[in-house]
Each structure stands twice: as structure tokens, then as C-alpha cells.
């Protein structure tokens, strides 16, 4: 499929997925045109069916531009269509682990990002001042005040979407700290999740962490105090255009370190129970799910997209060759993630 470079995309500095994809484009040396438009249509470009950031404008089957959203499939489309500096590991076993951890970043770390931004007074106050100015820095201060208050109220009222509530808030905070501790140990031995070069999972972690470490004051102070290594890694990930992409720098199934297995164990402990309970509740036609995470009660509205995430991971597992499936199964059982493969 023929692309016209630079690729155009619409996004915002406050969008973790925009930051994720900008970093992907820089690392992969894909020329892009970044349109900072948090809301609404962009003149000269088609509108997406669903308003999500980032929105990419890519050629459709008829050659005309179409508006495309959802970072994970966009990454895989660009891998197929634009050669060089891949972020998908060539070892199928590691590739599946990379896909799991990308989903962990996109969906579980997103809960921490949304929770910290909209559940703490200092973070709400900063967001109300900064986020509207990302739309238009020249707006008058009184207009900013009204816009900030309106946007903040809307986002606070939507905390239920990511599962942040009076029951789950402390679980989210405790598990963000557990994530920092676990990831920090891995980074003390490997510069990226996937070894000496980044995989899609690195960019998934990075996107959410841009906000948690460098935008919102409460998690930023927490991260810097608890894991300056993770804080610094986010700065490094911002622009990897100069990083070498050598094939020998990938981890393999034979070199999978215990530090990466520890992150998989965290996936199995805190995110997997939610994925399974969510899918089961949707299958039963329920609008709310209830499960247990780390021995504590978790209650939230069901999330159809996360049911799709679970289905996608199971399909990816089914697409593996028999020997690769056996290796993945053994690894998931070892790390407490075996339920991912069971209905």
C-alpha cells in the first residue's frame, strides 16, 4: 500500500497513546506530521468513526485517506507497510509476551494514569489549567477557567470507566507502586523490556508513564521518590531515533530473564483477574463486574474493549505454531498467567 509521507496524525500532549505513537514513529524513522488537535475535525482530513487519540490518516483500500484509531493495530499495520527498525520481536514466544505486556501498559497502567489525574485535588487543579491551553495557548484566562472546570467535571464523572472508585482507588495506587518496584529491577539489568532494543510493550508502558512521571504532580513525585530509574527511562524513551536496532539485541525464549517473568507475574496477579471477570460478566449480560485483586474486592462497570483485548490475546496464542504454544503455555503457567488461556 502506497503511503504519502509524512504521515499525518492528530493528537495531544496529554494523550498517553499519542505520546506512545510519536515515540514509535521517531524510533522507526517514519516521517510524520503531528497535528495538535485534542478535539474535533481537522480541515482537509476525514473524521474517524470513533473520536480517539491519536487519529492517524492512512490510505484506505481505495487509496483515499481514512481516519484510523487504536494504537495496537496501527503499530502492526505500520510494521506490515513500512520496512525497517521493527518493534515486534522475531521470536514468536517473545512476541506473544511483548503483546501481553503492551496490553498491560495500555489498559492496566491507564487505570493508574486516569486515577491519579482525576482523583487528587492538586492533579485536577493542574489539569484544569494546562489541558485547555494545549488546545489554544492564546485563550483568555477567564475562558480557560470555564473550560478547565467543565472538562475536569466531565473526566471526574467518568472515573468509573477505568474502574477508579472508592473501592478500587487504594488497589490502583498500591499496584502502581508494585509496578514501579518490579519494572525498576528489570531496568537495572536491561535498558528495555525486550532486551537491548524496544518492543511494542516498551512503547505501551512509556505512553502511560509520560503522564504519570512528567505531567501529573502526585504520581510524578511518587515515581521520582520510589524509582528514579523509571522516571529517567521515560525521558530516554521519548526519542529513540538515534538508538541502534541490532537483531542480536532482542531477548529470546532462552534468555528470558527472571525480571521479565516478575512483570508477567504482576500481569497475572492484578490485570488478568480483571480481564477474566470482565469477559465473564459481559457473557452473562451484566453491566458490572466484581472480582478480587490482591486479596481485595474490585468492582467496576464492564468494559467491552477489554473483553476484546482478552479475545485478541487468545487468538494470538492460537495462531502460534505448536512448539511455540507449548513454550508460551509453560511460561504462563510458571508466572501465574495460565488462566489467560483457559475459558
Steps between C-alpha positions, in 0.01 A plus 500: 500500500641837396550758774546871458763611748497668742212306657251734667360431845285701739572489873579685821792516747259384773407184309715200606426318177604801293832508684534125452458524124719809455780307669437201272521721191824662617664167580392344170614806297152545352442859391189651655298821529364552851176698523434608859121488502354340815143533373295536186560461124816606318448697180599299196491164678221243548332452838538172690200282586604522866668807652823362648858629519717466313313499171718394205417592141604204287412376150193276483432217257397754235816705551312786665593613849300353786506587870636208704513463879628245758876494549555122516362411153657816355841379620446168323374665184809721484718192556344339193511810282824676599822299516785536747569541873223264608356518851353147484744231624581229243481216756126406504509418871651836588262662252203365692645620832560841341134512393385409850709770661399763245139429596597520868641848442216622281220373723622445858747789531230717342297447817779649711545789256129590497461443875789722608402781262137522608489370860742747664431870546847621397491295181148611410602864555805468276308315228232770500768764438717314248279274290287784350815693411619202296199572281573872467771671703361845409158454659411758765547396863131528590409279205768250608347490847159409360638245256722342764217470751265349242757249370610400850143436610437284196816293556441458873149380424654243263743344751267201510601418141851392605380351827623772734260535793492499880541120504782470245703820546737363763551181295600708197746702707655197671541321170655801331765495772545125450539561127768764560696266726479207257577699186788680670672168576468399134643832382799456728605212271345575160439838333166385356236239572603302195876517565740735327238645265137599562193299419140615471464440874766759577298760312181385673659554842655827388175658382327477837818583690545830314203629696571316826862617518520836325154659493284431805657615830391225740624195304800699373626563854422141597688356201804719547523409868434128457672431167720769345609228256149475352468879502822534298405216263197699389727785391715255303198343329370835374729497196687182406568609142874465563482160669652210306262222397716188498339158466728351765363742761163326529436268789402145401306225673832354612617832651176609667611654832332454837438875508270472196330198651433712808311750282299214352422385853372851576282479186359172629440634849336835434382528138404148398230454768337817370518389136337166580231639731416771245458251215290268717273784612448615141420142395232495772358831381600681819590870506728472802775257595635399838824314565792487740839659435782449747251376758282811473155546350490664156177633353454694176281529192574248228724609213431353153839611368686302766294193410634553148854523642463159664359348183783649293765352729336158487481518120867596481580197715295279269692629198833379643665184369458196724849514650468873568161449666654239729782738596256786568271273700787388724609861553150622583440217744835574666413869545139460617347602166369160395137612536554725196477189283203339673139590429 
